[in-house]
Short mmCIF file of C-alpha atoms in Angstrom, two decimals:
data_model
loop_
_atom_site.label_atom_id
_atom_site.label_comp_id
_atom_site.label_asym_id
_atom_site.label_seq_id
_atom_site.Cartn_x
_atom_site.Cartn_y
_atom_site.Cartn_z
CA MET A 1 3.68 13.90 10.23
CA ILE A 2 1.91 13.71 7.07
CA THR A 3 -1.61 13.49 7.16
CA SER A 4 -4.46 12.54 4.93
CA GLU A 5 -4.37 15.96 3.43
CA ILE A 6 -1.74 14.63 0.58
CA ILE A 7 -3.95 11.81 -0.65
CA TYR A 8 -6.85 14.69 -1.29
CA LYS A 9 -4.05 16.44 -2.91
CA TYR A 10 -3.94 13.97 -5.77
CA PHE A 11 -7.55 12.74 -5.47
CA PRO A 12 -9.67 15.46 -4.74
CA GLU A 13 -12.98 13.87 -6.22
CA LEU A 14 -13.14 11.49 -3.45
CA SER A 15 -16.85 11.13 -1.45
CA ASP A 16 -17.28 12.09 1.81
CA ASN A 17 -17.70 8.54 2.97
CA GLN A 18 -13.99 7.69 1.17
CA LYS A 19 -12.37 10.68 2.88
CA ASN A 20 -13.98 9.40 6.49
CA GLN A 21 -12.41 5.67 5.56
CA ILE A 22 -8.95 7.65 4.48
CA ASP A 23 -9.03 9.84 7.64
CA GLN A 24 -9.18 6.44 9.89
CA LEU A 25 -6.35 4.96 8.59
CA ALA A 26 -3.67 6.58 10.87
CA SER A 27 -5.57 6.11 13.88
CA LEU A 28 -6.15 2.35 13.27
CA TYR A 29 -2.64 1.73 11.97
CA GLU A 30 -1.07 3.16 15.14
CA GLU A 31 -3.46 1.29 17.04
CA TRP A 32 -2.79 -2.17 15.31
CA ASN A 33 1.04 -1.29 15.13
CA ALA A 34 1.39 -1.10 18.84
CA LYS A 35 0.31 -4.56 19.18
CA ILE A 36 1.70 -6.26 16.04
CA ASN A 37 4.28 -4.65 13.65
CA VAL A 38 2.85 -4.35 10.50
CA VAL A 39 4.13 -1.05 9.55
CA SER A 40 8.00 0.06 10.13
CA ARG A 41 7.98 2.34 13.72
CA LYS A 42 9.84 4.73 11.43
CA ASP A 43 7.08 4.77 8.64
CA ILE A 44 4.13 5.04 10.74
CA ASP A 45 4.42 8.66 10.94
CA GLN A 46 4.33 8.83 6.87
CA LEU A 47 1.80 6.19 6.57
CA TYR A 48 -0.47 8.34 4.33
CA GLU A 49 2.92 9.06 1.88
CA ARG A 50 4.79 5.99 2.16
CA HIS A 51 1.63 3.42 2.17
CA VAL A 52 -1.44 5.06 1.32
CA LEU A 53 -0.19 7.31 -1.20
CA HIS A 54 2.21 4.69 -2.59
CA SER A 55 -0.58 1.89 -2.95
CA LEU A 56 -3.00 4.68 -4.61
CA ALA A 57 0.00 4.80 -7.49
CA ILE A 58 -2.21 1.91 -9.21
CA ALA A 59 -5.08 4.05 -9.23
CA LYS A 60 -3.53 6.85 -11.40
CA PHE A 61 -2.32 4.04 -13.78
CA THR A 62 -5.61 2.56 -14.32
CA SER A 63 -9.10 3.01 -13.33
CA PHE A 64 -10.47 -0.66 -12.34
CA SER A 65 -14.17 -1.14 -14.20
CA PRO A 66 -16.95 -1.95 -12.07
CA ASP A 67 -17.25 -5.66 -10.86
CA SER A 68 -13.43 -6.20 -11.35
CA LYS A 69 -11.96 -8.46 -9.29
CA ILE A 70 -7.89 -8.06 -7.71
CA LEU A 71 -5.85 -10.08 -5.98
CA ASP A 72 -3.20 -8.55 -3.70
CA VAL A 73 -0.41 -11.10 -3.05
CA GLY A 74 2.03 -10.77 -0.11
CA THR A 75 -0.35 -8.05 1.04
CA GLY A 76 1.25 -7.45 4.71
CA GLY A 77 -0.60 -4.72 6.72
CA GLY A 78 -3.33 -4.30 3.81
CA PHE A 79 -1.56 -2.72 1.13
CA PRO A 80 -2.16 -1.69 -1.70
CA GLY A 81 -5.36 -3.58 -1.39
CA ILE A 82 -6.75 -1.27 1.46
CA PRO A 83 -6.24 1.86 -0.37
CA LEU A 84 -7.61 0.57 -3.51
CA ALA A 85 -10.63 -0.93 -2.33
CA ILE A 86 -11.83 2.79 -0.37
CA LEU A 87 -11.02 4.19 -4.01
CA PHE A 88 -12.97 1.53 -5.96
CA PRO A 89 -15.96 0.30 -3.81
CA GLU A 90 -17.73 -1.43 -7.02
CA CYS A 91 -14.89 -3.95 -7.42
CA HIS A 92 -13.76 -7.07 -5.17
CA PHE A 93 -10.50 -7.03 -3.67
CA HIS A 94 -9.05 -10.47 -2.17
CA LEU A 95 -5.70 -10.02 -0.12
CA VAL A 96 -3.28 -12.31 0.73
CA ASP A 97 -0.37 -13.36 2.88
CA SER A 98 1.59 -16.03 4.49
CA ILE A 99 1.68 -14.39 7.60
CA GLY A 100 -1.32 -14.85 9.46
CA LYS A 101 -1.17 -12.03 12.24
CA LYS A 102 -0.81 -9.65 9.45
CA ILE A 103 -4.11 -10.67 7.69
CA THR A 104 -5.70 -10.14 11.22
CA VAL A 105 -4.58 -6.60 11.22
CA VAL A 106 -6.25 -6.34 7.77
CA LYS A 107 -9.43 -8.09 8.50
CA GLU A 108 -9.81 -5.88 11.76
CA VAL A 109 -8.94 -2.42 9.55
CA ALA A 110 -11.49 -3.58 6.88
CA SER A 111 -13.85 -4.22 9.61
CA ALA A 112 -13.66 -0.83 11.10
CA LEU A 113 -13.73 1.04 7.68
CA GLY A 114 -17.03 -0.76 6.83
CA LEU A 115 -15.16 -2.01 3.73
CA LYS A 116 -17.53 -4.70 1.95
CA ASN A 117 -15.77 -5.42 -1.16
CA LEU A 118 -12.56 -7.02 0.88
CA THR A 119 -11.79 -10.46 1.75
CA ALA A 120 -8.60 -11.59 3.62
CA GLU A 121 -7.12 -14.95 3.62
CA HIS A 122 -4.06 -16.44 5.45
CA GLN A 123 -2.80 -18.12 2.62
CA ARG A 124 0.31 -18.77 0.45
CA MET A 125 -0.08 -16.94 -2.85
CA GLU A 126 0.32 -19.69 -4.88
CA LYS A 127 -2.47 -21.83 -3.06
CA ALA A 128 -5.07 -18.77 -3.63
CA LYS A 129 -8.20 -19.86 -5.35
CA GLY A 130 -10.22 -18.04 -8.07
CA LYS A 131 -9.79 -16.02 -11.46
CA TYR A 132 -8.52 -12.39 -11.13
CA ASP A 133 -8.66 -9.64 -13.58
CA PHE A 134 -5.36 -8.11 -11.75
CA ILE A 135 -2.69 -8.92 -9.41
CA VAL A 136 -1.35 -6.53 -7.74
CA SER A 137 1.59 -6.60 -5.63
CA ARG A 138 3.82 -4.37 -3.23
CA ALA A 139 7.95 -5.23 -3.66
CA VAL A 140 7.07 -8.96 -2.68
CA ALA A 141 9.17 -11.17 -5.12
CA GLN A 142 10.93 -10.84 -8.38
CA THR A 143 8.66 -10.04 -11.32
CA LYS A 144 9.80 -13.55 -13.01
CA GLN A 145 8.91 -15.38 -9.91
CA LEU A 146 5.47 -13.78 -9.45
CA PHE A 147 4.71 -14.28 -13.13
CA ILE A 148 5.24 -18.17 -12.75
CA TRP A 149 2.83 -17.69 -9.41
CA ALA A 150 0.37 -15.55 -10.94
CA HIS A 151 -0.15 -16.07 -14.28
CA GLN A 152 -2.61 -18.99 -14.03
CA LYS A 153 -4.84 -16.87 -11.51
CA VAL A 154 -5.64 -14.36 -14.18
CA SER A 155 -8.70 -14.37 -16.13
CA LYS A 156 -9.07 -14.63 -19.83
CA ASP A 157 -12.40 -12.71 -19.66
CA GLN A 158 -11.64 -9.00 -20.49
CA ARG A 159 -13.53 -6.17 -18.46
CA ASN A 160 -11.24 -3.35 -18.38
CA ASP A 161 -9.25 -1.33 -21.02
CA LEU A 162 -6.30 -2.54 -19.44
CA ASP A 163 -5.31 -6.02 -20.34
CA ASN A 164 -5.93 -8.42 -17.31
CA GLY A 165 -2.34 -9.00 -15.83
CA MET A 166 -0.09 -7.57 -12.88
CA ILE A 167 0.49 -4.34 -11.79
CA LEU A 168 3.44 -4.47 -9.29
CA LEU A 169 4.91 -1.23 -7.42
CA LYS A 170 8.54 -1.69 -7.31
CA GLY A 171 11.71 0.40 -6.39
CA GLY A 172 15.56 1.18 -7.40
CA ASP A 173 17.05 -0.18 -10.53
CA LEU A 174 15.38 -3.13 -11.98
CA THR A 175 17.34 -3.56 -15.19
CA GLN A 176 18.56 -6.82 -14.29
CA GLU A 177 15.29 -7.83 -13.08
CA MET A 178 13.39 -7.26 -15.77
CA LYS A 179 15.99 -8.59 -18.12
CA GLU A 180 15.57 -12.16 -16.59
CA PHE A 181 12.16 -11.79 -16.67
CA GLY A 182 12.35 -11.89 -20.68
CA ARG A 183 8.45 -10.58 -21.52
CA ARG A 184 6.79 -7.68 -22.89
CA TYR A 185 5.95 -5.41 -19.79
CA MET A 186 5.48 -1.68 -19.09
CA GLU A 187 7.24 0.59 -16.54
CA LYS A 188 5.96 3.93 -15.28
CA GLY A 189 7.90 6.10 -13.03
CA LEU A 190 5.96 7.57 -9.97
CA PRO A 191 7.32 10.99 -10.44
CA GLU A 192 4.83 11.26 -13.14
CA TYR A 193 2.01 11.29 -10.69
CA PHE A 194 3.52 12.68 -7.67
CA GLU A 195 6.02 15.27 -6.85
CA GLU A 196 7.30 14.10 -3.25
CA ALA A 197 11.20 13.05 -3.09
CA PHE A 198 9.84 9.76 -1.87
CA PHE A 199 8.78 8.44 -5.12
CA GLU A 200 11.63 9.52 -7.64
CA THR A 201 12.86 5.86 -7.33
CA LYS A 202 9.48 4.29 -7.31
CA LYS A 203 7.72 2.47 -10.41
CA ILE A 204 4.96 0.85 -11.39
CA ILE A 205 5.51 -2.66 -13.31
CA TYR A 206 2.44 -3.61 -15.70
CA VAL A 207 2.82 -7.44 -17.26
CA PRO A 208 -0.19 -8.19 -19.58
CA VAL A 209 -0.47 -11.86 -18.70
CA HIS A 210 -2.43 -13.27 -21.90
CA GLN A 211 0.06 -11.70 -24.56
#
């Protein structure tokens, strides 16, 4: 079983409170997974590598400025939103998913962790209200489709070094998908950040929206 130590290997500067929150994730997700299957059974022992650290690749790619607003679409059980909310306590995260029971888990986990900077809503992505600095997502839909849904929700007011846009966690061969997308984007392979074999085919796709 992979423990939370894998997180501290890559993020050694965390506060005691952040470490305490990360340490609680395994037992919270094990407890909720027994009731509602939000993490695949085979992955629950690999939670810290395949879900928490994978989510935190976004924190290696960029550091969100205080007061940034981030929308996590198709969050499932809370990834990447919950790990990012732990890492960036001065930012606000809004997590949406079209499956109500998954949002129930997100709310319960966030409450147990004492995350005051996170809200969760049972909502289809295109119905989510508000404007955000960034939209994050993990393998929810094709990039082109996500952009169609998401670009109107990205604020034009700039508060980060990185231009406002979408930061997507994806895997595999994206050649055709990105060709169909047909807009400017940046691709980063996660082996640039993490040495574990799991990340060999994993990537971040960053799309500035107002270009």
